[in-house]
Short mmCIF file of C-alpha atoms in Angstrom, two decimals:
data_model
loop_
_atom_site.label_atom_id
_atom_site.label_comp_id
_atom_site.label_asym_id
_atom_site.label_seq_id
_atom_site.Cartn_x
_atom_site.Cartn_y
_atom_site.Cartn_z
CA MET F 29 -55.49 29.17 15.01
CA LYS F 30 -53.46 26.72 13.00
CA VAL F 31 -50.27 25.82 14.81
CA LYS F 32 -47.26 25.64 12.48
CA PHE F 33 -44.67 22.91 12.98
CA ILE F 34 -41.04 22.90 11.99
CA TYR F 35 -38.68 19.95 11.47
CA MET F 36 -35.31 20.07 13.23
CA GLU F 37 -32.35 17.75 13.60
CA PHE F 38 -30.52 17.93 16.92
CA LEU F 39 -26.76 17.66 16.87
CA MET F 40 -26.10 15.47 19.90
CA LYS F 41 -23.33 13.28 21.14
CA LYS F 42 -24.29 9.64 20.65
CA THR F 43 -24.97 7.82 23.92
CA THR F 44 -25.99 4.38 22.67
CA ASP F 45 -25.12 2.41 19.57
CA GLN F 46 -27.45 0.33 17.49
CA ASP F 47 -27.01 -3.38 18.10
CA PRO F 48 -24.41 -4.37 15.47
CA TYR F 49 -26.17 -7.69 15.06
CA GLN F 50 -29.57 -6.18 14.28
CA SER F 51 -31.97 -8.72 12.78
CA ALA F 52 -32.98 -8.57 9.16
CA ASN F 53 -36.51 -7.58 10.23
CA ALA F 54 -35.45 -4.50 12.18
CA SER F 55 -36.87 -1.26 10.81
CA PRO F 56 -34.33 0.91 8.97
CA ASP F 57 -34.25 4.67 9.27
CA PRO F 58 -35.90 5.56 5.96
CA GLY F 59 -34.71 9.14 5.79
CA TYR F 60 -30.97 8.77 6.02
CA PRO F 61 -29.38 6.29 3.60
CA GLY F 62 -27.23 8.19 1.15
CA LYS F 63 -27.32 11.57 2.87
CA HIS F 64 -24.10 13.30 3.85
CA THR F 65 -23.95 14.03 7.56
CA SER F 66 -21.14 16.55 7.22
CA LEU F 67 -18.97 17.02 10.31
CA TRP F 68 -21.66 16.00 12.80
CA LYS F 69 -23.73 12.81 13.09
CA ARG F 70 -27.46 13.23 13.12
CA HIS F 71 -28.91 11.17 15.91
CA SER F 72 -32.47 12.27 16.64
CA ARG F 73 -35.43 14.16 15.25
CA LEU F 74 -38.12 16.23 16.88
CA VAL F 75 -41.30 17.82 15.58
CA VAL F 76 -42.55 20.59 17.89
CA PRO F 77 -44.80 23.65 17.70
CA THR F 78 -43.10 26.74 16.32
CA SER F 79 -43.90 28.83 19.38
CA LEU F 80 -42.23 26.36 21.74
CA VAL F 81 -39.16 26.17 19.58
CA LEU F 82 -38.82 29.94 19.47
CA VAL F 83 -39.20 30.29 23.22
CA GLY F 84 -36.58 27.63 23.86
CA LEU F 85 -34.13 28.97 21.35
CA LEU F 86 -34.43 32.59 22.36
CA THR F 87 -33.54 31.76 25.92
CA ALA F 88 -30.26 30.20 24.82
CA ILE F 89 -29.21 31.32 21.36
CA SER F 90 -30.56 33.46 18.60
CA ILE F 91 -32.13 32.25 15.42
CA ALA F 92 -29.32 34.03 13.57
CA SER F 93 -26.63 32.04 15.37
CA VAL F 94 -28.41 28.77 14.54
CA TYR F 95 -28.44 29.76 10.90
CA ASN F 96 -24.75 30.68 11.00
CA VAL F 97 -23.77 27.31 12.48
CA PHE F 98 -25.48 25.41 9.70
CA ALA F 99 -24.31 27.82 7.04
CA ALA F 100 -20.72 27.14 8.13
CA HIS F 101 -20.94 23.48 7.19
CA PRO F 102 -18.68 22.64 4.26
CA THR F 103 -20.02 21.29 1.00
CA LEU F 104 -19.15 17.60 0.90
CA VAL F 105 -18.77 15.77 -2.39
CA SER F 106 -18.51 12.09 -3.21
CA LEU F 107 -17.96 9.86 -6.22
CA TRP F 108 -20.99 7.59 -6.29
CA ASN F 109 -23.59 9.90 -4.71
CA ASN F 110 -26.82 7.92 -4.20
CA THR F 111 -26.28 5.28 -6.89
CA THR F 112 -27.82 1.91 -6.06
CA PRO F 113 -25.56 -0.95 -7.20
CA THR F 114 -26.97 -3.79 -9.28
CA ASN F 115 -25.14 -6.41 -7.20
CA THR F 116 -25.66 -5.41 -3.58
CA SER F 117 -24.64 -8.62 -1.76
CA ALA F 118 -21.80 -10.91 -2.83
CA ASN F 119 -22.01 -14.63 -2.12
CA ASP F 120 -19.05 -14.37 0.26
CA ASP F 121 -19.37 -14.37 4.05
CA LYS F 122 -15.70 -13.98 4.98
CA ALA F 123 -14.43 -10.94 6.88
CA ILE F 124 -12.94 -8.53 4.37
CA GLU F 125 -11.67 -4.96 4.02
CA LEU F 126 -12.89 -3.30 0.81
CA GLY F 127 -11.53 -0.06 -0.56
CA LEU F 128 -11.23 2.46 -3.35
CA ARG F 129 -8.06 4.08 -4.63
CA PHE F 130 -8.85 7.69 -5.48
CA THR F 131 -7.31 11.08 -6.08
CA THR F 132 -8.54 14.65 -6.34
CA ASN F 133 -7.55 17.55 -8.55
CA VAL F 134 -7.82 20.13 -5.74
CA ASN F 135 -6.55 20.21 -2.18
CA GLY F 136 -9.11 19.67 0.53
CA GLU F 137 -10.16 17.64 3.55
CA VAL F 138 -11.67 14.20 3.96
CA TYR F 139 -14.40 14.17 6.59
CA GLY F 140 -15.25 10.47 6.43
CA VAL F 141 -16.10 7.49 4.25
CA ARG F 142 -19.23 5.82 2.85
CA PHE F 143 -20.16 2.37 1.62
CA TYR F 144 -23.22 0.70 0.16
CA LYS F 145 -24.73 -1.93 2.46
CA GLY F 146 -26.69 -4.86 1.11
CA VAL F 147 -28.57 -7.73 2.76
CA GLY F 148 -26.28 -9.86 4.92
CA ASN F 149 -23.57 -7.20 5.30
CA SER F 150 -24.04 -7.09 9.08
CA GLY F 151 -21.81 -6.69 12.11
CA THR F 152 -19.72 -3.74 13.25
CA HIS F 153 -18.27 -1.80 10.33
CA THR F 154 -15.26 0.50 10.50
CA GLY F 155 -14.18 3.05 7.92
CA SER F 156 -10.59 4.07 7.21
CA LEU F 157 -8.49 6.45 5.15
CA TRP F 158 -4.99 5.34 4.07
CA SER F 159 -2.04 6.73 2.20
CA ALA F 160 -1.17 4.96 -1.03
CA ASN F 161 1.48 2.82 0.67
CA GLY F 162 -0.74 1.70 3.56
CA HIS F 163 -0.20 4.30 6.29
CA LEU F 164 -3.43 4.65 8.29
CA LEU F 165 -4.52 8.30 8.33
CA ALA F 166 -7.90 8.01 10.09
CA LYS F 167 -10.38 5.42 11.31
CA ALA F 168 -13.91 5.47 12.74
CA THR F 169 -16.72 3.05 13.61
CA PHE F 170 -20.09 3.28 11.85
CA SER F 171 -23.13 3.62 14.09
CA GLN F 172 -26.91 3.71 13.74
CA GLU F 173 -26.78 2.14 10.31
CA SER F 174 -29.85 1.55 8.23
CA GLN F 175 -30.68 -2.01 7.22
CA THR F 176 -29.52 -1.41 3.63
CA GLY F 177 -28.37 1.49 1.52
CA TRP F 178 -25.56 4.01 1.80
CA GLN F 179 -23.89 4.25 5.21
CA GLU F 180 -21.40 6.89 6.25
CA VAL F 181 -19.19 7.84 9.14
CA ASN F 182 -17.19 10.95 10.03
CA PHE F 183 -13.70 10.83 11.46
CA SER F 184 -12.99 12.54 14.77
CA SER F 185 -11.15 15.22 12.82
CA GLN F 186 -10.77 16.03 9.14
CA VAL F 187 -7.77 14.77 7.16
CA ALA F 188 -6.10 17.22 4.77
CA ILE F 189 -5.23 15.64 1.42
CA THR F 190 -3.19 16.93 -1.50
CA ALA F 191 -4.25 17.25 -5.12
CA GLY F 192 -2.76 14.67 -7.44
CA THR F 193 -1.87 12.24 -4.65
CA THR F 194 -3.39 8.76 -4.35
CA TYR F 195 -5.32 7.73 -1.23
CA VAL F 196 -7.42 4.71 -0.28
CA ALA F 197 -10.83 4.88 1.40
CA SER F 198 -11.99 1.57 2.86
CA TYR F 199 -14.42 -0.17 5.19
CA PHE F 200 -14.32 -3.47 7.08
CA ALA F 201 -17.18 -5.93 6.46
CA PRO F 202 -16.88 -8.61 9.19
CA ARG F 203 -19.48 -10.85 7.57
CA GLY F 204 -18.83 -10.16 3.90
CA HIS F 205 -21.82 -9.88 1.54
CA TYR F 206 -20.48 -6.62 0.10
CA ALA F 207 -21.74 -4.77 -2.97
CA TYR F 208 -19.71 -5.10 -6.15
CA ALA F 209 -19.64 -4.37 -9.88
CA TYR F 210 -17.35 -6.20 -12.30
CA ASN F 211 -15.37 -4.17 -14.86
CA ALA F 212 -16.65 -0.89 -13.45
CA LEU F 213 -13.17 0.61 -13.03
CA LYS F 214 -11.50 -0.34 -16.28
CA HIS F 215 -10.59 3.33 -16.66
CA ASN F 216 -10.20 6.33 -14.36
CA THR F 217 -13.68 7.50 -13.41
CA ALA F 218 -14.17 11.15 -12.46
CA THR F 219 -17.05 12.82 -10.62
CA GLY F 220 -16.35 16.51 -10.20
CA VAL F 221 -13.00 17.02 -8.49
CA LEU F 222 -12.69 13.35 -7.42
CA THR F 223 -11.36 10.49 -9.52
CA ALA F 224 -11.66 6.77 -8.85
CA LEU F 225 -8.53 5.21 -10.31
CA LYS F 226 -8.34 2.49 -12.90
CA ASN F 227 -8.43 -0.91 -11.14
CA GLY F 228 -8.95 1.10 -7.95
CA GLY F 229 -11.37 -1.30 -6.29
CA VAL F 230 -9.20 -3.16 -3.78
CA TYR F 231 -9.67 -5.64 -0.97
CA THR F 232 -7.90 -7.81 1.59
CA TYR F 233 -9.39 -10.67 3.55
CA GLY F 234 -9.27 -10.43 7.32
CA GLY F 235 -8.95 -6.64 7.49
CA GLY F 236 -6.08 -4.17 7.20
CA PHE F 237 -4.85 -2.19 4.22
CA PRO F 238 -6.61 -3.34 1.02
CA ARG F 239 -4.33 -3.68 -1.97
CA THR F 240 -5.54 -6.50 -4.26
CA SER F 241 -7.79 -5.80 -7.26
CA TYR F 242 -9.87 -8.16 -9.39
CA GLN F 243 -11.40 -7.67 -12.84
CA ALA F 244 -11.52 -3.89 -12.38
CA SER F 245 -14.29 -4.35 -9.80
CA ASN F 246 -15.87 -1.52 -7.85
CA TYR F 247 -16.78 -2.40 -4.26
CA TRP F 248 -18.90 0.74 -3.76
CA VAL F 249 -16.73 2.50 -1.23
CA ASP F 250 -16.75 6.27 -1.27
CA VAL F 251 -15.29 9.32 0.44
CA LEU F 252 -16.77 12.46 2.03
CA PHE F 253 -14.58 15.25 0.67
CA SER F 254 -14.61 19.01 1.17
CA PRO F 255 -12.71 20.79 -1.63
CA GLN F 256 -10.55 23.73 -0.71
CA SER F 257 -12.10 26.58 -2.65
CA SER F 258 -8.81 28.38 -3.24
CA SER F 259 -7.06 25.37 -4.78
CA SER F 260 -6.15 25.43 -8.44
CA PRO F 261 -7.32 22.23 -10.15
CA ILE F 262 -4.70 19.95 -11.64
CA THR F 263 -4.96 16.89 -13.82
CA PRO F 264 -4.93 13.87 -11.49
CA THR F 265 -1.92 11.61 -11.98
CA PRO F 266 -1.83 8.67 -9.54
CA GLN F 267 1.37 8.04 -7.62
CA PRO F 268 2.96 4.58 -7.34
CA SER F 269 2.01 2.71 -4.22
CA THR F 270 3.18 -0.35 -2.43
CA PRO F 271 1.68 -3.16 -4.46
CA PRO F 272 -0.75 -6.01 -3.86
CA ALA F 273 0.31 -8.27 -1.03
CA GLN F 274 -2.69 -9.92 0.54
CA PRO F 275 -4.26 -13.37 0.86
CA THR F 276 -5.94 -14.88 -2.17
CA PRO F 277 -9.74 -15.08 -1.92
CA THR F 278 -10.91 -18.64 -1.36
CA SER F 279 -14.67 -18.47 -1.76
CA SER F 280 -17.01 -18.07 -4.68
CA SER F 281 -16.93 -14.31 -4.62
CA PRO F 282 -16.18 -11.51 -7.05
CA ALA F 283 -12.65 -11.13 -5.70
CA PRO F 284 -10.36 -14.02 -6.58
CA THR F 285 -6.71 -13.58 -7.44
CA PRO F 286 -6.37 -11.87 -10.82
CA THR F 287 -5.61 -14.07 -13.78
CA THR F 288 -2.68 -12.99 -15.90
CA THR F 289 -1.66 -13.90 -19.38
CA ASP F 290 1.67 -14.88 -20.81
CA PRO F 291 3.63 -12.15 -22.58
CA THR F 292 4.18 -12.84 -26.22
CA PRO F 293 7.85 -12.21 -27.01
CA THR F 294 8.78 -12.53 -30.64
CA SER F 295 12.49 -13.33 -30.60
CA PRO F 296 14.10 -16.79 -30.25
CA THR F 297 15.07 -18.09 -26.82
CA LYS F 298 18.36 -16.64 -25.60
CA CYS F 299 18.86 -18.31 -22.24
CA SER F 300 16.87 -20.63 -20.03
CA THR F 301 18.40 -19.86 -16.61
CA PHE F 302 20.31 -17.06 -14.94
CA SER F 303 23.36 -19.30 -14.59
CA SER F 304 23.43 -20.07 -18.30
CA CYS F 305 23.38 -16.34 -19.00
CA ASN F 306 26.31 -15.73 -16.61
CA PHE F 307 24.29 -13.91 -13.99
CA PRO F 308 25.28 -14.36 -10.34
CA ASP F 309 24.40 -17.63 -8.60
CA ALA F 310 25.49 -19.63 -5.56
CA SER F 311 28.76 -20.65 -7.23
CA ASN F 312 30.15 -17.12 -7.57
CA THR F 313 28.63 -15.17 -4.67
CA GLY F 314 28.72 -15.34 -0.90
CA ALA F 315 31.45 -16.28 1.55
CA PRO F 316 34.33 -18.28 0.02
CA SER F 317 33.85 -22.04 0.31
CA SER F 318 37.42 -22.34 1.59
CA LEU F 319 36.67 -19.99 4.48
CA GLN F 320 37.75 -21.17 7.93
CA PRO F 321 35.50 -18.81 9.84
CA LYS F 322 35.90 -17.37 13.28
CA SER F 323 32.62 -18.15 15.03
CA GLU F 324 30.88 -15.28 16.80
CA SER F 325 27.41 -14.74 18.18
CA GLY F 326 25.29 -11.80 19.25
CA ASN F 327 24.04 -8.53 17.81
CA ILE F 328 27.27 -6.57 17.42
CA THR F 329 27.54 -2.77 17.32
CA ILE F 330 30.44 -1.24 15.36
CA ASN F 331 31.46 2.23 16.60
CA ASP F 332 34.96 2.72 15.12
CA ASP F 333 35.53 4.27 11.70
CA ASN F 334 37.41 2.18 9.12
CA THR F 335 36.69 -1.13 10.92
CA VAL F 336 37.25 -4.24 8.78
CA ILE F 337 35.38 -7.46 9.58
CA ASP F 338 36.91 -10.31 7.57
CA GLY F 339 36.18 -14.03 7.73
CA VAL F 340 33.59 -14.17 10.52
CA ASP F 341 30.80 -16.69 10.96
CA LEU F 342 28.30 -14.65 12.97
CA THR F 343 25.03 -15.88 14.39
CA GLY F 344 23.60 -12.43 14.98
CA SER F 345 23.79 -9.05 13.26
CA PHE F 346 25.95 -5.97 12.71
CA ASP F 347 24.69 -2.49 13.63
CA VAL F 348 27.06 0.11 12.15
CA TYR F 349 27.49 3.49 13.87
CA ALA F 350 30.70 4.37 12.01
CA ASN F 351 32.08 5.48 8.64
CA ASN F 352 33.86 3.43 6.00
CA VAL F 353 33.29 0.04 7.62
CA THR F 354 33.98 -3.08 5.52
CA ILE F 355 32.38 -6.48 6.19
CA LYS F 356 33.65 -9.16 3.84
CA ASN F 357 34.15 -12.89 3.35
CA SER F 358 31.73 -13.61 6.19
CA ARG F 359 28.59 -15.53 7.00
CA ILE F 360 25.83 -13.74 8.88
CA THR F 361 22.88 -15.76 10.13
CA SER F 362 20.44 -13.28 11.63
CA THR F 363 17.45 -13.50 13.95
CA ASN F 364 17.38 -9.71 14.36
CA TRP F 365 15.49 -7.08 12.34
CA TRP F 366 18.44 -7.00 9.92
CA GLY F 367 21.64 -8.76 9.05
CA ILE F 368 23.69 -5.57 8.53
CA ASN F 369 22.42 -2.03 9.12
CA GLN F 370 24.16 1.31 8.56
CA ARG F 371 22.76 3.97 10.87
CA GLN F 372 21.77 7.53 10.07
CA GLY F 373 24.66 9.97 10.10
CA TYR F 374 27.20 7.48 8.74
CA SER F 375 28.29 6.34 5.28
CA GLY F 376 30.81 4.32 3.34
CA LEU F 377 29.77 0.80 4.40
CA LYS F 378 30.94 -2.05 2.13
CA VAL F 379 29.41 -5.52 2.28
CA LEU F 380 31.42 -7.84 0.03
CA HIS F 381 31.45 -11.60 -0.57
CA CYS F 382 29.14 -12.42 2.32
CA THR F 383 26.41 -15.01 2.81
CA ILE F 384 23.56 -13.35 4.68
CA THR F 385 20.63 -15.50 5.77
CA GLY F 386 17.53 -14.98 7.90
CA VAL F 387 16.01 -17.71 10.05
CA PRO F 388 12.25 -18.10 9.43
CA GLY F 389 10.21 -18.11 12.61
CA LYS F 390 13.00 -16.71 14.81
CA GLY F 391 12.99 -12.96 14.06
CA PRO F 392 11.51 -10.11 16.12
CA ASP F 393 8.89 -9.16 13.52
CA ASN F 394 6.42 -11.86 14.58
CA GLY F 395 9.03 -14.45 13.66
CA GLY F 396 10.36 -12.69 10.55
CA GLU F 397 13.54 -10.77 9.75
CA ASP F 398 13.01 -7.60 7.69
CA TYR F 399 16.30 -6.64 5.99
CA ALA F 400 19.51 -8.43 5.04
CA VAL F 401 21.27 -5.11 4.33
CA SER F 402 19.75 -1.74 5.23
CA ASN F 403 21.13 1.74 4.59
CA MET F 404 19.61 4.21 7.04
CA GLY F 405 22.66 6.42 6.59
CA ASP F 406 23.31 9.66 4.77
CA GLY F 407 25.54 8.42 1.97
CA SER F 408 26.23 5.63 -0.44
CA ILE F 409 27.15 2.07 0.47
CA GLU F 410 28.37 -0.83 -1.66
CA VAL F 411 26.72 -4.26 -1.60
CA ALA F 412 28.47 -6.71 -3.92
CA TYR F 413 29.07 -10.42 -4.58
CA ASN F 414 26.74 -11.50 -1.76
CA ASN F 415 24.40 -14.49 -1.48
CA ILE F 416 21.28 -13.16 0.29
CA SER F 417 18.13 -15.06 1.29
CA GLN F 418 15.30 -15.44 3.80
CA PHE F 419 14.49 -11.80 4.63
CA GLY F 420 11.27 -9.89 3.89
CA ASP F 421 12.90 -6.92 2.11
CA GLN F 422 16.34 -8.21 1.33
CA ILE F 423 18.21 -5.01 0.39
CA SER F 424 16.75 -1.66 1.48
CA MET F 425 18.37 1.64 0.49
CA GLY F 426 17.74 4.87 -1.39
CA THR F 427 21.33 5.38 -2.46
CA GLY F 428 24.18 2.96 -3.08
CA ASN F 429 25.91 0.62 -5.50
CA ILE F 430 24.33 -2.84 -5.57
CA HIS F 431 26.05 -5.20 -7.99
CA ASP F 432 26.80 -8.85 -8.67
CA ASN F 433 24.59 -10.27 -5.92
CA TYR F 434 22.45 -13.41 -5.87
CA VAL F 435 19.22 -12.44 -4.04
CA HIS F 436 16.64 -15.18 -3.72
CA ASP F 437 14.27 -17.23 -1.48
CA ILE F 438 12.53 -14.32 0.18
CA GLN F 439 10.92 -15.10 3.51
CA ALA F 440 7.14 -14.66 3.59
CA PHE F 441 5.68 -13.93 7.01
CA VAL F 442 2.82 -12.17 8.77
CA ASN F 443 4.38 -9.23 10.57
CA LEU F 444 3.53 -7.62 13.91
CA GLY F 445 0.94 -5.48 12.16
CA GLY F 446 -1.04 -8.61 11.34
CA GLU F 447 -0.41 -8.40 7.60
CA TYR F 448 1.94 -10.19 5.25
CA GLN F 449 5.22 -8.34 5.08
CA HIS F 450 5.71 -6.65 1.70
CA THR F 451 8.49 -8.56 0.00
CA ASP F 452 11.18 -7.12 -2.28
CA ASP F 453 14.65 -8.17 -3.36
CA ILE F 454 15.63 -4.50 -3.53
CA ILE F 455 13.47 -1.67 -2.24
CA SER F 456 13.99 2.10 -2.34
CA ASP F 457 11.43 4.62 -1.10
CA GLY F 458 12.66 7.70 -2.99
CA GLY F 459 13.29 11.14 -1.57
CA THR F 460 17.02 11.39 -2.35
CA THR F 461 19.02 12.90 -5.19
CA GLU F 462 22.05 10.70 -4.59
CA PRO F 463 22.45 7.91 -7.18
CA LEU F 464 21.22 4.36 -6.76
CA ILE F 465 22.92 1.82 -9.04
CA ILE F 466 21.51 -1.71 -9.39
CA ARG F 467 23.68 -3.62 -11.85
CA HIS F 468 24.24 -7.26 -12.80
CA ASN F 469 22.34 -8.97 -10.01
CA THR F 470 20.11 -12.03 -9.96
CA LEU F 471 16.91 -10.90 -8.29
CA ILE F 472 14.17 -13.45 -7.67
CA ASN F 473 11.01 -12.89 -5.61
CA GLU F 474 9.17 -16.21 -5.31
CA THR F 475 6.41 -15.03 -2.96
CA THR F 476 2.84 -14.92 -4.23
CA ALA F 477 0.29 -12.12 -4.08
CA SER F 478 -1.40 -13.96 -1.22
CA THR F 479 1.81 -14.04 0.83
CA GLY F 480 3.14 -10.53 0.35
CA ALA F 481 4.65 -10.27 -3.13
CA SER F 482 5.72 -6.71 -3.84
CA ALA F 483 8.58 -6.51 -6.35
CA SER F 484 11.94 -7.83 -7.37
CA VAL F 485 13.04 -4.20 -7.73
CA GLY F 486 10.77 -1.61 -6.11
CA LEU F 487 11.52 2.06 -6.76
CA PHE F 488 8.69 3.59 -4.74
CA ALA F 489 7.95 7.28 -4.22
CA ASP F 490 6.91 6.75 -0.61
CA THR F 491 9.05 9.53 0.93
CA GLY F 492 9.68 11.63 -2.17
CA SER F 493 10.23 11.51 -5.91
CA VAL F 494 12.48 8.82 -7.33
CA LYS F 495 15.54 10.27 -9.06
CA ASN F 496 18.93 9.27 -10.46
CA SER F 497 18.48 5.50 -10.43
CA ILE F 498 20.08 2.94 -12.75
CA VAL F 499 18.72 -0.59 -13.15
CA ASP F 500 21.03 -2.26 -15.68
CA ASN F 501 21.81 -5.79 -16.83
CA ASN F 502 19.97 -7.68 -14.08
CA TRP F 503 18.10 -11.00 -14.15
CA ILE F 504 14.66 -10.13 -12.74
CA ALA F 505 11.84 -12.52 -11.84
CA GLY F 506 8.77 -12.54 -9.60
CA GLY F 507 7.02 -10.02 -7.40
CA ALA F 508 3.58 -8.48 -7.92
CA TYR F 509 5.14 -6.48 -10.73
CA ALA F 510 8.76 -7.42 -11.18
CA LEU F 511 9.90 -3.80 -11.47
CA TYR F 512 8.30 -0.65 -10.11
CA CYS F 513 9.85 2.35 -11.87
CA GLY F 514 9.07 5.35 -9.66
CA GLY F 515 5.96 6.70 -11.35
CA ASN F 516 4.92 10.32 -11.70
CA GLY F 517 7.68 12.76 -10.81
CA SER F 518 10.53 10.33 -11.40
CA THR F 519 13.50 11.67 -13.37
CA ASN F 520 16.81 10.38 -14.68
CA ILE F 521 15.73 6.73 -14.35
CA LYS F 522 17.71 4.36 -16.59
CA ILE F 523 16.15 0.90 -17.09
CA THR F 524 18.44 -0.85 -19.55
CA ASN F 525 19.52 -4.31 -20.75
CA ASN F 526 17.68 -6.33 -18.11
CA VAL F 527 16.40 -9.88 -18.63
CA PHE F 528 12.86 -10.48 -17.33
CA SER F 529 12.32 -14.16 -16.59
CA THR F 530 9.05 -16.11 -16.52
CA GLU F 531 10.53 -18.82 -14.27
CA ILE F 532 8.35 -17.83 -11.29
CA PHE F 533 5.18 -16.42 -12.90
CA PRO F 534 3.99 -16.60 -16.52
CA SER F 535 3.93 -12.80 -16.76
CA VAL F 536 7.29 -12.34 -14.95
CA GLY F 537 5.51 -10.79 -11.96
CA VAL F 538 2.07 -11.84 -10.83
CA TYR F 539 0.53 -8.95 -12.76
CA GLY F 540 3.26 -8.21 -15.28
CA PRO F 541 6.90 -7.22 -15.72
CA VAL F 542 6.83 -3.42 -15.23
CA ALA F 543 4.64 -0.82 -13.53
CA TYR F 544 4.67 2.97 -12.97
CA TRP F 545 7.08 3.88 -15.74
CA ASN F 546 7.13 7.63 -16.42
CA PRO F 547 8.03 8.08 -20.10
CA ASP F 548 7.91 11.88 -19.83
CA GLY F 549 10.39 12.29 -16.97
CA ASP F 550 13.57 14.20 -17.78
CA GLY F 551 16.39 11.79 -18.56
CA ASN F 552 14.27 8.64 -18.25
CA THR F 553 15.35 5.77 -20.50
CA PHE F 554 13.81 2.32 -21.01
CA SER F 555 15.72 0.31 -23.60
CA GLY F 556 17.31 -3.05 -24.36
CA ASN F 557 15.13 -4.96 -21.90
CA THR F 558 14.01 -8.44 -22.95
CA TYR F 559 12.20 -11.51 -21.75
CA SER F 560 14.43 -14.52 -21.14
CA ASN F 561 13.38 -15.90 -24.53
CA GLY F 562 14.56 -12.75 -26.29
CA GLY F 563 11.30 -10.88 -26.82
CA PRO F 564 11.27 -7.17 -26.06
CA VAL F 565 9.79 -5.83 -22.81
CA THR F 566 7.90 -2.57 -23.11
CA PRO F 567 6.61 -0.56 -20.12
#
């Protein structure tokens, strides 16, 4: 009698890991590169006689229940499937996190991530899923990898994601030698319900959230996605994210800092500096030079409504748990998280004619200070005629009136999270319908992409859509992009009469003057904006 054999894969908890430093001559598992492992890892195989299998199974579970378990597995889809890259191993041996910005046109769940492994890409790899602004959603360590080919890992639990929202899938390559393809993501690239975004191949040296792109490269990172069958497809429209802010590659690899080109304005030069154009500078902002200050020190809490602080030289900070507080004609030198902070539940703060300065190397965020003025409160505040410098995000608020300030010399520092702090002169994270007015300020972000450059003005939809914001008649220079405009979903955004200066970078920002402008949003206006030599700026 011929004995029939069947092939089974046991679903077992892993008890030992493959040596992460496996030699190049170790034998790979030929059957697994590129296959989806669904929710469970596959760790062993067994070929046994049919009769033995049936006896064993019938004593524990029925054949029908085995079938039902496997039938319940979701269908997982990916972008790159089993494609073999042309360039499988970059000439770069530095530790690096490589990622892909993607979106989907249906709701669903991410089970894990994949990457293509070439020769030399050894060591312990981890896979991660991030929100568009760098919030870690899931992380797992790859195990039992093959020598080369597609590797994949499942998270401990699935992550629900929303159609039309941008996410980043990434993996950490501790010894570099990653796969890459130049100019592969010059446009959005769709496979079924998934879309890899234009310039969506991103990286950061040393690990952490990848955010820098180069020559539209694809680094062959992928996602294991289970579509929700009841979802109605939508056209994917990527959301704005916190911009590139990571160290510049230093080796001969396919990931150096992007090269930008000079804009080509057509009008004659109108003004060479912000001072010559009558924008705020050190001569007309900050504490009065004639001030005879009252010296104070310490991190001071204000609890009484209608308090007025006038003419103080404070080495410390103000924490405001009160309404309608005014701080004016003062110098604040802070080594705290902020210089002045209005707490949730309070409103009406005014910060006028103050010089607010951080002290590099002395703050609580691994030596840095995060905010000169922060509005955590429920209503508007006024920030005017101030000279502000040496903080990571100098003015942070979703609603308020920010006018006639000189904001400059941002502090670049590696924060407690081990990454360069995102740097902005003014940052708003959306989610409010109250107005934000940014008018007649000098806003200069000198930091580079390798040391955290984000924006001069960043209107980000991190906590909700950006609405009812005015950016008018400002001098704007520097940042990754100088101005982030809110992106998809933004409405009633007025960007008017601003001067974009090339004094810091040839293209105003590292990558250009403007990003994430939504021309179709109700009430959105972009007009009268020029380069400092008079040429028009278009989004």
